[in-house]
Coordinates of C-alpha atoms and ligand atoms in Angstrom, one line a residue:
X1403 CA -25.5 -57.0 -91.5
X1404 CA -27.0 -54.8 -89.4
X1405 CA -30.3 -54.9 -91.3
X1406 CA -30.3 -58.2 -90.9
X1407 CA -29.9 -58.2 -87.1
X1408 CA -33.0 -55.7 -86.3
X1409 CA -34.8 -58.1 -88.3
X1410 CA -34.3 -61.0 -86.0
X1411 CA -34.4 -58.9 -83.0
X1412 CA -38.0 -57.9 -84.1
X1413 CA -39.2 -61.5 -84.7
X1414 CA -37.9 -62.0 -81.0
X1415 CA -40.0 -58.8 -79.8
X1416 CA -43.0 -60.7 -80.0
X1417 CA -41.9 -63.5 -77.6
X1418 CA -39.2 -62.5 -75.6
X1419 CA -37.9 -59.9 -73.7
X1420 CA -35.1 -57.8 -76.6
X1421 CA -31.4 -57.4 -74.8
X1422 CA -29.0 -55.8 -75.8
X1423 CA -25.4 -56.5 -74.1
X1424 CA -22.9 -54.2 -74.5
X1425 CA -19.9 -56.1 -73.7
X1426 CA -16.5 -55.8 -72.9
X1427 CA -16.2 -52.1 -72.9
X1428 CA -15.3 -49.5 -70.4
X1429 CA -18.4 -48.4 -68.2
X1430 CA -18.0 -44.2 -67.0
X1431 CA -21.1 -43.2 -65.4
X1432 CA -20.0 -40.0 -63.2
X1433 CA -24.2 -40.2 -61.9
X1434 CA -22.8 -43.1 -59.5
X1435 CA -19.3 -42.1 -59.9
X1436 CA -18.7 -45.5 -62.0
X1437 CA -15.7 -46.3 -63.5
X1438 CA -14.2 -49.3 -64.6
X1439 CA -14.6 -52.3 -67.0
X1440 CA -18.3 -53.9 -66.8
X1441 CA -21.3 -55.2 -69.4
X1442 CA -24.3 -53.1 -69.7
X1443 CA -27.2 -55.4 -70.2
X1444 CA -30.0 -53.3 -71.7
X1445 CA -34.0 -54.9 -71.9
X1446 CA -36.8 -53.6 -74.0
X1447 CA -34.8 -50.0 -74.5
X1448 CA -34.0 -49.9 -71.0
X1449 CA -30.9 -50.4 -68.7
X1450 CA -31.3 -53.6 -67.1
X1451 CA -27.8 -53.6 -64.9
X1452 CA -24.2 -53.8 -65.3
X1453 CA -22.3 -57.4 -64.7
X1454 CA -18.9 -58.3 -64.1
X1455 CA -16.9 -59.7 -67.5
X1456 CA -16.8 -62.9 -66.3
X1457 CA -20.5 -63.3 -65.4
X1458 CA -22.8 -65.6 -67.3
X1459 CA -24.7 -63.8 -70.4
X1460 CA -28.1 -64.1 -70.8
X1461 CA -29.9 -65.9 -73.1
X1462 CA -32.0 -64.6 -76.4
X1463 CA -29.2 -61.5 -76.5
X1464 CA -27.6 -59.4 -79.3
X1465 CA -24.2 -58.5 -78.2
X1466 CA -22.1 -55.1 -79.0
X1467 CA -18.5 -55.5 -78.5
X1468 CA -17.1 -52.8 -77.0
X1469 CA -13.5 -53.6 -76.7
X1470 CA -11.3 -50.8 -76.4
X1471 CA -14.0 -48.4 -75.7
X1472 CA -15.7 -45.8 -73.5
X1473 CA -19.4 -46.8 -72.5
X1474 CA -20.9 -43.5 -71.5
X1475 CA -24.6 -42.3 -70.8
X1476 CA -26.3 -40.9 -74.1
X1477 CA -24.8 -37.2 -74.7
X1478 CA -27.7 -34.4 -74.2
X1479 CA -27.1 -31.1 -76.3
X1480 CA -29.0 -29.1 -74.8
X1481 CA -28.8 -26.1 -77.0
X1482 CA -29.7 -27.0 -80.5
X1483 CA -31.2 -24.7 -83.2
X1484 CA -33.5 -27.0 -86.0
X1485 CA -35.5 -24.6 -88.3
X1486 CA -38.5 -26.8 -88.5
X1487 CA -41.1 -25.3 -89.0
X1488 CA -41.0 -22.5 -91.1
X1489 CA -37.5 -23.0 -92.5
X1490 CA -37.2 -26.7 -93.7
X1491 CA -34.6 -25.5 -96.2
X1492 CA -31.8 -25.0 -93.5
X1493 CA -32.5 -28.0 -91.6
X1494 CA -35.5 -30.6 -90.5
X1495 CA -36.0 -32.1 -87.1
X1496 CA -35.2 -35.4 -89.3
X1497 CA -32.0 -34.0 -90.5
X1498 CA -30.6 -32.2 -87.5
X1499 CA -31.7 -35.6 -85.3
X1500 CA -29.4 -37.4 -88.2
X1501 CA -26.8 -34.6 -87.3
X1502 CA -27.3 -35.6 -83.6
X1503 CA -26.6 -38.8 -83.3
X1504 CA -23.7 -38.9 -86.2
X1505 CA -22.3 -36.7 -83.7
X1506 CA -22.7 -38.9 -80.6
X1507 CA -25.8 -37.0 -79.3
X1508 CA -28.6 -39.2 -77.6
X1509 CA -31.2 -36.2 -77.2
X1510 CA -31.0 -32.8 -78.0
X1511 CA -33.6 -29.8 -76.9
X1512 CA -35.0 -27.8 -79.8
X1513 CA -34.5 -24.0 -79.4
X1514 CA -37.8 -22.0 -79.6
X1515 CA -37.0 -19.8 -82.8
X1516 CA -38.4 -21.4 -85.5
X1517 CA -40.9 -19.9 -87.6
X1518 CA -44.1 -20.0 -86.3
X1519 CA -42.1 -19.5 -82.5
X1520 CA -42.0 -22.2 -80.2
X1521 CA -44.7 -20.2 -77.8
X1522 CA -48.2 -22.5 -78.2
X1523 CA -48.6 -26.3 -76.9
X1524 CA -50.0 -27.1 -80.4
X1525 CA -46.2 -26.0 -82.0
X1526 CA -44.7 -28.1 -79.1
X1527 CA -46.5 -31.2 -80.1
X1528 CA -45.4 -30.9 -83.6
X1529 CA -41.8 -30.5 -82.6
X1530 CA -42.3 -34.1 -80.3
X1531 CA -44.3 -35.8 -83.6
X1532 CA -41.6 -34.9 -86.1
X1533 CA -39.0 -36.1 -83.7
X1534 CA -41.2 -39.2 -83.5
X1535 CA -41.5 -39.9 -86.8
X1536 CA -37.6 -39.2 -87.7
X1537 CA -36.9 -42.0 -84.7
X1538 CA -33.6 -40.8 -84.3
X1539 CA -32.1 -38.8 -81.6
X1540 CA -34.7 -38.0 -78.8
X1541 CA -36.0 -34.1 -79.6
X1542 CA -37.3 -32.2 -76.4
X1543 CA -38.6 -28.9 -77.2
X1544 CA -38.3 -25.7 -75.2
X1545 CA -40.4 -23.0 -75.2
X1546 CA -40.7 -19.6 -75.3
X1547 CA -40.5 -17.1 -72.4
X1548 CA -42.2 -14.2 -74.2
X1549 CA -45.2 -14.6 -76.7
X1550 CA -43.6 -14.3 -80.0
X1551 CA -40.3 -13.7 -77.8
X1552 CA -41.1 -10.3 -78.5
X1553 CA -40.4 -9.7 -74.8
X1554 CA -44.0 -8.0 -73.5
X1555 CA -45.7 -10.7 -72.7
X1556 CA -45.4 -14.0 -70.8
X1557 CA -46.1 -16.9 -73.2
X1558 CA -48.4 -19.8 -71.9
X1559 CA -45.7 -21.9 -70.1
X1560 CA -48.0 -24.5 -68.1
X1561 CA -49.8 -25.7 -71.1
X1562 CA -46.7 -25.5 -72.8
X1563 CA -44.8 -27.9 -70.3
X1564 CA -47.9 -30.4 -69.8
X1565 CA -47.2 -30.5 -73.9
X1566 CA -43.9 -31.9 -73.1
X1567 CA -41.5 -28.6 -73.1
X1568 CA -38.4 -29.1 -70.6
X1569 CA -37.5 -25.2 -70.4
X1570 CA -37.6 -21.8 -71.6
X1571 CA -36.1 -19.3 -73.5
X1572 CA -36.0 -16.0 -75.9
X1573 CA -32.9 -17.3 -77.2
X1574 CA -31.8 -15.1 -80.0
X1575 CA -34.1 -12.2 -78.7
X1576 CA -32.8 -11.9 -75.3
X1577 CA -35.4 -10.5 -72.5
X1578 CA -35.0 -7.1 -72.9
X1579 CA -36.0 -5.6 -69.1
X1580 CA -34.9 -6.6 -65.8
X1581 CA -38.7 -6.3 -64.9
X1582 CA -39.8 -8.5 -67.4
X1583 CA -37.5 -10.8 -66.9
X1584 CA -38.7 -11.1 -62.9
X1585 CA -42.1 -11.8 -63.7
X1586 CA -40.6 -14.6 -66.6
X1587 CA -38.8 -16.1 -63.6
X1588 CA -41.6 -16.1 -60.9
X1589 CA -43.6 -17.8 -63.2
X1590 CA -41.7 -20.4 -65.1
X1591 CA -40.7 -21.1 -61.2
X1592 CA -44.2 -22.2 -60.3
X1593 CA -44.2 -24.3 -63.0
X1594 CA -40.2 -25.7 -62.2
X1595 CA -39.3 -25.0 -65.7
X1596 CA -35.4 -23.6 -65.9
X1597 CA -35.2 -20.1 -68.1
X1598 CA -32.5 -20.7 -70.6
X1599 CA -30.9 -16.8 -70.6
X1600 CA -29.1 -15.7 -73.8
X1601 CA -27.6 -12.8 -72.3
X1602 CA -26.8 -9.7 -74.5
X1603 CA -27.8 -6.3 -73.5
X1604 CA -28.7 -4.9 -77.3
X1605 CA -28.4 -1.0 -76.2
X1606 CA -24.4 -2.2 -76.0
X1607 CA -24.5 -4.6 -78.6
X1608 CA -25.3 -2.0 -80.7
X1609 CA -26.2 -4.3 -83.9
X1610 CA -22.3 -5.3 -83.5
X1611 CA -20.9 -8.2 -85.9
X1612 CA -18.3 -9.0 -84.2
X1613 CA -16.4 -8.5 -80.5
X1614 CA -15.5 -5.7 -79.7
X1615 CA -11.7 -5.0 -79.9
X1616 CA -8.4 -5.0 -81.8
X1617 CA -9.9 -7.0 -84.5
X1618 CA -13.0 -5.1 -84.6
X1619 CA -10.7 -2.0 -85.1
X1620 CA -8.6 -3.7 -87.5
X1621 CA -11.2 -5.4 -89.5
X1622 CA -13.2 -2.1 -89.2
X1623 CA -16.2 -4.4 -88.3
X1624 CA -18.8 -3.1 -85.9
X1625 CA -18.0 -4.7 -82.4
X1626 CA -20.1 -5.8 -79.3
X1627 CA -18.4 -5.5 -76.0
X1628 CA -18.2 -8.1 -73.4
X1629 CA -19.8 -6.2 -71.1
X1630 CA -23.0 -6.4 -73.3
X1631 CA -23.2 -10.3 -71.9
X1632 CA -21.8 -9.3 -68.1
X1633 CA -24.2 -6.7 -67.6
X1634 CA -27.1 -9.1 -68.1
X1635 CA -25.4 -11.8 -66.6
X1636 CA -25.3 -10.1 -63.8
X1637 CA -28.8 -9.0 -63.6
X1638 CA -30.0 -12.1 -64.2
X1639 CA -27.6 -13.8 -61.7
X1640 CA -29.4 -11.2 -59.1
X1641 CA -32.6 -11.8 -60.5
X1642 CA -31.8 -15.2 -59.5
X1643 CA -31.5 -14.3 -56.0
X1644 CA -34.6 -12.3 -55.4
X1645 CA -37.2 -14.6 -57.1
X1646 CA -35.5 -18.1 -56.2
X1647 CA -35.8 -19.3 -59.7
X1648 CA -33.9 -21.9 -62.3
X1649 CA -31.8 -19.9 -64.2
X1650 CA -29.1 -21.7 -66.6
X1651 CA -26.5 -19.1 -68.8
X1652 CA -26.6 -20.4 -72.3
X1653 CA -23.6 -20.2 -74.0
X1654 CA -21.2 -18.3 -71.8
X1655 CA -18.5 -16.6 -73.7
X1656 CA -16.6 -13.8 -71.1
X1657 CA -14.7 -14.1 -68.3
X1658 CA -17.3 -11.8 -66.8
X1659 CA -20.2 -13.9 -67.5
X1660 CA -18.5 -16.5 -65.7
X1661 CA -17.2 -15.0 -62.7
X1662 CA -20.8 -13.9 -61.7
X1663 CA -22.0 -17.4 -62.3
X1664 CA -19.0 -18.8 -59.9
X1665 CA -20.0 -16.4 -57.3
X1666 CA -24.0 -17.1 -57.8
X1667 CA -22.5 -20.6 -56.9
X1668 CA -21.3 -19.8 -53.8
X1669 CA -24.4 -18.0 -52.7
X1670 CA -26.2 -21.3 -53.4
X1671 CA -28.3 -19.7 -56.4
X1672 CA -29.9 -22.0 -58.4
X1673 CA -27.7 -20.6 -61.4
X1674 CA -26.2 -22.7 -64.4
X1675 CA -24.5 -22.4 -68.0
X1676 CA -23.2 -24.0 -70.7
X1677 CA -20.2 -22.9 -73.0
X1678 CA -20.2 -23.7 -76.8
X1679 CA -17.4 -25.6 -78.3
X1680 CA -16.4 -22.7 -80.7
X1681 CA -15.2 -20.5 -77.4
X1682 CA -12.5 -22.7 -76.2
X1683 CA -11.6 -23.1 -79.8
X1684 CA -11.1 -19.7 -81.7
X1685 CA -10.5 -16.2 -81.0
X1686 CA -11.7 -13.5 -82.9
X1687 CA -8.2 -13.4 -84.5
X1688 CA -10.3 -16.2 -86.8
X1689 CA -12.3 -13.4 -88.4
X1690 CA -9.2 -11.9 -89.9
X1691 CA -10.7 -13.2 -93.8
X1692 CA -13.9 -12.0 -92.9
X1693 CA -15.4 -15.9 -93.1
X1694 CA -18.7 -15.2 -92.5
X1695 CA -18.6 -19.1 -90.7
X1696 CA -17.1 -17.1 -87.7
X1697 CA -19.9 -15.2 -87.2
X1698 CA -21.7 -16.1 -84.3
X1699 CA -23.6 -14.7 -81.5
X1700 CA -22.1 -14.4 -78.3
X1701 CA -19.3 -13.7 -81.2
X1702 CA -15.6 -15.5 -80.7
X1703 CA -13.8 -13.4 -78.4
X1704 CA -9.9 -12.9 -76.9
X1705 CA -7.7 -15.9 -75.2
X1706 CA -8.4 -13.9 -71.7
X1707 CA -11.8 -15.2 -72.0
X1708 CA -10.4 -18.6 -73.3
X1709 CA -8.5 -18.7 -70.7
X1710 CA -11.5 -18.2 -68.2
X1711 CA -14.1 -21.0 -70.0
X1712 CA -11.3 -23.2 -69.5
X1713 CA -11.0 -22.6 -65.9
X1714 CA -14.3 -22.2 -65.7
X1715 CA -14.3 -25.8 -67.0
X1716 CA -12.0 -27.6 -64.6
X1717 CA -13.2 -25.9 -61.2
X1718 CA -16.9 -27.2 -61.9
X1719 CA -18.3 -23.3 -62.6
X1720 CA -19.1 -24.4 -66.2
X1721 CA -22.1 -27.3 -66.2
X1722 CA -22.6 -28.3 -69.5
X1723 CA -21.1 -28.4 -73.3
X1724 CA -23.6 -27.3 -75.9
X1725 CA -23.2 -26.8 -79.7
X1726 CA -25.6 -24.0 -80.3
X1727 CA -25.7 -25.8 -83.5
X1728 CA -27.4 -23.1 -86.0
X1729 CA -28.0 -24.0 -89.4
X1730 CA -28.0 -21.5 -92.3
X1731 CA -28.6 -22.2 -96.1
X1732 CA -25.1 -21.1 -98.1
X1733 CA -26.8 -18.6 -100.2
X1734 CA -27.5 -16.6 -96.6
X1735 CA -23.9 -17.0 -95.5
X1736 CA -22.2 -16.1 -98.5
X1737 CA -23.6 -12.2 -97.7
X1738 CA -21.4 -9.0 -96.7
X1739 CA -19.9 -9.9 -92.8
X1740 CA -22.7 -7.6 -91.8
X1741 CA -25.3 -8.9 -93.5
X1742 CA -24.6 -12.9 -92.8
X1743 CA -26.1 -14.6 -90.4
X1744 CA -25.4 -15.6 -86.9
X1745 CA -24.1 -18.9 -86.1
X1746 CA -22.4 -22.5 -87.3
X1747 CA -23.4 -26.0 -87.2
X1748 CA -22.0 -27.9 -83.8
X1749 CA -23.6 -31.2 -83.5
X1750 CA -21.2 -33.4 -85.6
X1751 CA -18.0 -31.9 -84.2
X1752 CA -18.8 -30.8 -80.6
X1753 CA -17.2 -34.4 -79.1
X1754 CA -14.1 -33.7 -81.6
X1755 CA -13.5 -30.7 -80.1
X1756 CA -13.8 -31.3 -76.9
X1757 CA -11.2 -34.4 -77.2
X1758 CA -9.3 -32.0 -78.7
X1759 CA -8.8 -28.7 -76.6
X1760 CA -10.2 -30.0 -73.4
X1761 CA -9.5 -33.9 -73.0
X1762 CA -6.5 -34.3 -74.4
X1763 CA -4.4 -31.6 -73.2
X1764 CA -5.6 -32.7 -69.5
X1765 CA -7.7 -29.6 -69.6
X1766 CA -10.6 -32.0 -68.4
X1767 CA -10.8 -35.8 -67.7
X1768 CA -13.1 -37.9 -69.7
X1769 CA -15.1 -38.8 -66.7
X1770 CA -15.1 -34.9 -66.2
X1771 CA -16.6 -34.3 -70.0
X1772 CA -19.0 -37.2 -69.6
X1773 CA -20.3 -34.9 -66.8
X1774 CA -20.7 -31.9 -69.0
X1775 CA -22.2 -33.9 -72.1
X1776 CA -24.6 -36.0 -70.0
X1777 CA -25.0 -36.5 -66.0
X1778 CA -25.4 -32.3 -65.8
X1779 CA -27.8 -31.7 -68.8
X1780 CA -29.7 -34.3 -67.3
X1781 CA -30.0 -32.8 -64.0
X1782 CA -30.7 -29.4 -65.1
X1783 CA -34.0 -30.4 -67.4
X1784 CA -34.7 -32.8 -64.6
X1785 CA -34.6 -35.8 -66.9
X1786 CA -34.2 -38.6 -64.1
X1787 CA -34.0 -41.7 -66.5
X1788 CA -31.5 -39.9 -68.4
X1789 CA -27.9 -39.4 -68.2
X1790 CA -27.5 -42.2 -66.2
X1791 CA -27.4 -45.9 -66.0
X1792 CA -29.0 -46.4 -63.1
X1793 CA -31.6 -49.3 -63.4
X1794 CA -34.1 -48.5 -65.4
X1795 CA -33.1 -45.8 -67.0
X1796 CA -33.6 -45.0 -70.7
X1797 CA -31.1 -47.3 -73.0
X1798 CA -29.6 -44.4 -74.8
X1799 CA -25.3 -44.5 -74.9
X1800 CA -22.7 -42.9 -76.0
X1801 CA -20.0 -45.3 -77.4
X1802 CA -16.1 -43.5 -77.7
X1803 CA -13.0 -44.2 -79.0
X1804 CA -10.5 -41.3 -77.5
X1805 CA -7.8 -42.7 -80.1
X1806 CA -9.8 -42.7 -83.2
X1807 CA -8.0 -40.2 -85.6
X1808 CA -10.5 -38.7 -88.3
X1809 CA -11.0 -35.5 -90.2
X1810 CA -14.7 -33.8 -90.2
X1811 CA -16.0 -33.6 -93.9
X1812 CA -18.8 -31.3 -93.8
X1813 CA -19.9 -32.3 -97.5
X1814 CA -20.8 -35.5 -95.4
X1815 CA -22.9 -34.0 -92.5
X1816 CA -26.3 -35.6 -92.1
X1817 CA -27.7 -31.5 -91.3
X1818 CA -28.8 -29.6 -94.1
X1819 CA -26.5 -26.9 -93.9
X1820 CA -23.0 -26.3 -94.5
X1821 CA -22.2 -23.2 -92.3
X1822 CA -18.6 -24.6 -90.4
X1823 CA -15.2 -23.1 -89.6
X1824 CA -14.4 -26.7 -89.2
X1825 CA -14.3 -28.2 -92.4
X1826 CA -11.0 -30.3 -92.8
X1827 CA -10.2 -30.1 -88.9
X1828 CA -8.6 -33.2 -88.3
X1829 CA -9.5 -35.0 -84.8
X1830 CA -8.4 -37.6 -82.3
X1831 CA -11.3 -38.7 -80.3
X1832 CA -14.7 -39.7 -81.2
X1833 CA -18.0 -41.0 -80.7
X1834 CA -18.0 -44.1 -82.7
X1835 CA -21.3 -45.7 -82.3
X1836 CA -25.3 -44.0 -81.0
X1837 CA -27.7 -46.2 -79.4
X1838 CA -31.4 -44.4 -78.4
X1839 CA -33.7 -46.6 -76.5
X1840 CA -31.3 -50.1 -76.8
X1841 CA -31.2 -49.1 -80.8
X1842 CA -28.3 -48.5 -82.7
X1843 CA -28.6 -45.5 -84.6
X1844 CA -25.9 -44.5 -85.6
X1845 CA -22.1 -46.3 -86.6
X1846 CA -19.4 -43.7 -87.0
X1847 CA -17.8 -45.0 -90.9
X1848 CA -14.8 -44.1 -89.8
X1849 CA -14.5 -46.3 -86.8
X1850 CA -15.9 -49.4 -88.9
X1851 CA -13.6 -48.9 -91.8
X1852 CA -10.2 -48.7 -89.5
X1853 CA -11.2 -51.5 -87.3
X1854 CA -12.7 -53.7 -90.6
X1855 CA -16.1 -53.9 -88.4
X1856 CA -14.2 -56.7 -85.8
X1857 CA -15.5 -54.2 -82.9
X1858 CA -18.9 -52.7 -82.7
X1859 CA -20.0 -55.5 -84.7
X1860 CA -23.3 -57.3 -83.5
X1861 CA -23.3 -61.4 -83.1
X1862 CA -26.1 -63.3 -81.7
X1863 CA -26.2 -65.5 -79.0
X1864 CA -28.5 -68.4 -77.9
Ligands
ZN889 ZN1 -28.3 -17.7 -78.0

């Protein structure tokens, strides 16, 4: 049915203008602080304007029906780990784009650490042609601050950006000098790129597994403290300060962290950060059957620091939600605690979780986590026809249903990997259909089965 529909809509390409309407549904766009029940009228892959229910619809149009559902502005995970190239067997750009948009995600930015690095325009422009040629989610690539990240020397960042990067970052292998990391932010300032800080100070991490604390005295696991993330968030916070650069926290996991970037706020720094679905979710009470799937990097911590991301949340200090989605091939996972890995996959249950722990329980409103999953990324990579629906800007949407009930499957996930402490979570709230440049990409199964495809169901209109 669907097939059939892009077939006709293609035999119309070469006449007519191709519309989309997506109609009936309920339009939040927190870029114009728009709320309310409208059509969204979409032309060649771009927005063309919102209309009142009752006004006329255009001619030569495919409709969506939206009934019942939240129209949002594509989601933007701005944090995503593919391991193309160099290590195809945990995930593609193909398959974690599939990931992306199963999971509601419009674009994603491709973390640096692949294998070659991220660090050359020529890696950057094979990171944009994969993308291309999966023609799924929208895949902009971020580079490297150091050459190799090896953290010695700055890596070409203005050919890197006129390739098409969108920021930097040594995620992974976090800057390790103050010094170095001034001369990282005077320069990817002159080229208004934002640095992209994974902040662990490794003479306190110590080559810990876990955080350090009662479990890690219980498990008898080595532990990192949280002060091994406040310490550099605080430097760079100051760092900040004195070189007037972009600098956006990834993944913020302590109360700590936070607080400096609430009070680099109120200065008026130019400071952001993003929190990871997995810390508002679990403590590190989850390691307790040493699952090597809760092994992550910041690792889970207490419910003081729960407590804080969630405040964090609601007062506006916390900007963005990102999945730090991190494939790993089983084989690597099923190792010793100490030996595994870092990291899980995010990008399929990110939205669930957020229903979950932050929507649902009034934590957040939905306007509120349309913000975090869209409007903000946008503004922090400076992506002006994204995020939005301004006129103009890029047709790519995020379609919810905050009542849909539905249980994650991983044997089902479009990534490669498996690596999940969410397998069998059931969920209320989801994205339910993907559209990327006035296409639909993606139909969540779930939705279509429940509702026997009478919503989100396309019909064509002369
Ligand atoms: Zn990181």
């Amino acid at each position: 049915m669907f097939a059939a529909g892009r077939e006709k809509q293609n035999e119309v390409a070469e006449t007519s203008v191709v519309r989309l309407l997506i109609k009936n549904g309920y339009i939040i766009d927190p870029s114009q602080e728009l709320n309310g029940g409208k059509n969204l009228l979409l032309e060649d892959g771009r927005v063309a304007g919102l209309m009142s229910y009752s006004d006329p619809i255009p001619d030569e149009v495919e409709i969506f029906d939206a009934t019942g559902l939240v129209v949002a502005p594509g989601f933007i995970d701005m944090h995503v780990h593919l391991r193309e190239p160099g290590q195809e067997y945990k995930e593609t750009i193909a398959s974690g784009a599939a990931s992306a948009v199963a999971g509601g995600f419009t674009t994603i930015c491709a973390m640096p650490n692949t294998d070659p690095i991220n660090d050359s325009a020529a890696v950057t422009r094979f990171v944009i042609e994969q993308a291309e040629r999966a023609g799924l989610a929208s895949v902009l690539p971020i580079g490297a601050i150091t050459k190799n990240s090896a953290g010695t020397e700055l890596a070409e960042m203005g050919e890197m950006k006129d390739a098409g990067i969108v920021a930097v970052s040594d995620d992974g292998r976090p800057v390790p000098t103050a010094g170095m990391m001034r001369r990282a932010m005077e320069y990817a300032r002159g080229f208004d790129l934002p640095i992209i800080d994974h902040c662990e100070d490794k003479s306190l991490a110590r080559g810990g597994v876990m955080h350090e604390g009662h479990w890690s005295l219980v498990l008898g696991l080595r532990g990192m403290p949280a002060a091994a993330e406040e310490v550099d968030a605080e430097r760079d916070c100051a760092l900040a300060e004195l070189t007037g650069a972009h600098v956006h926290l990834a993944h913020v996991s302590t109360r700590g962290a936070i607080d400096s970037v609430r009070r680099a706020k109120a200065k008026g720094l130019r400071v952001t950060c993003e929190v990871a679905p997995h810390h508002w979710t679990l403590t590190d009470a989850a390691l307790e059957n040493y699952d090597t799937n809760t092994k992550m990097s910041p690792p889970l911590r207490t419910q003081e620091h729960i407590d804080a991301i969630l405040e964090g949340l609601a007062d506006g200090t916390i900007d963005a939600i990102a999945s730090d989605h991190a494939p790993h091939h089983a084989d690597e996972k099923d190792l010793e605690f100490d030996q595994a890995p870092f990291g899980i996959i995010g990008l399929e249950t990110s939205v669930g979780l957020a229903f979950a722990r932050l929507v649902r329980p009034g934590v957040i409103s939905l306007e509120r986590l349309i913000a975090l999953c869209a409007t903000h990324p946008a503004r922090i990579l400076s992506l002006q026809d994204r995020g939005t629906f301004k006129a103009g800007a890029r047709g790519d949407i995020t379609i919810l249903d905050p009542e849909l009930a539905w249980t994650f499957n991983v044997s089902q996930s479009k990534s490669k990997s498996r690596n999940t402490p969410f397998d069998g979570h059931q969920f209320t709230g989801a994205a339910i259909a993907t559209i990327v440049g006035g296409r639909v990409v993606h139909l969540n199964p779930n939705y279509q089965t429940l509702h026997q495809r009478e919503a989100g169901q396309f019909t064509r209109q002369r």
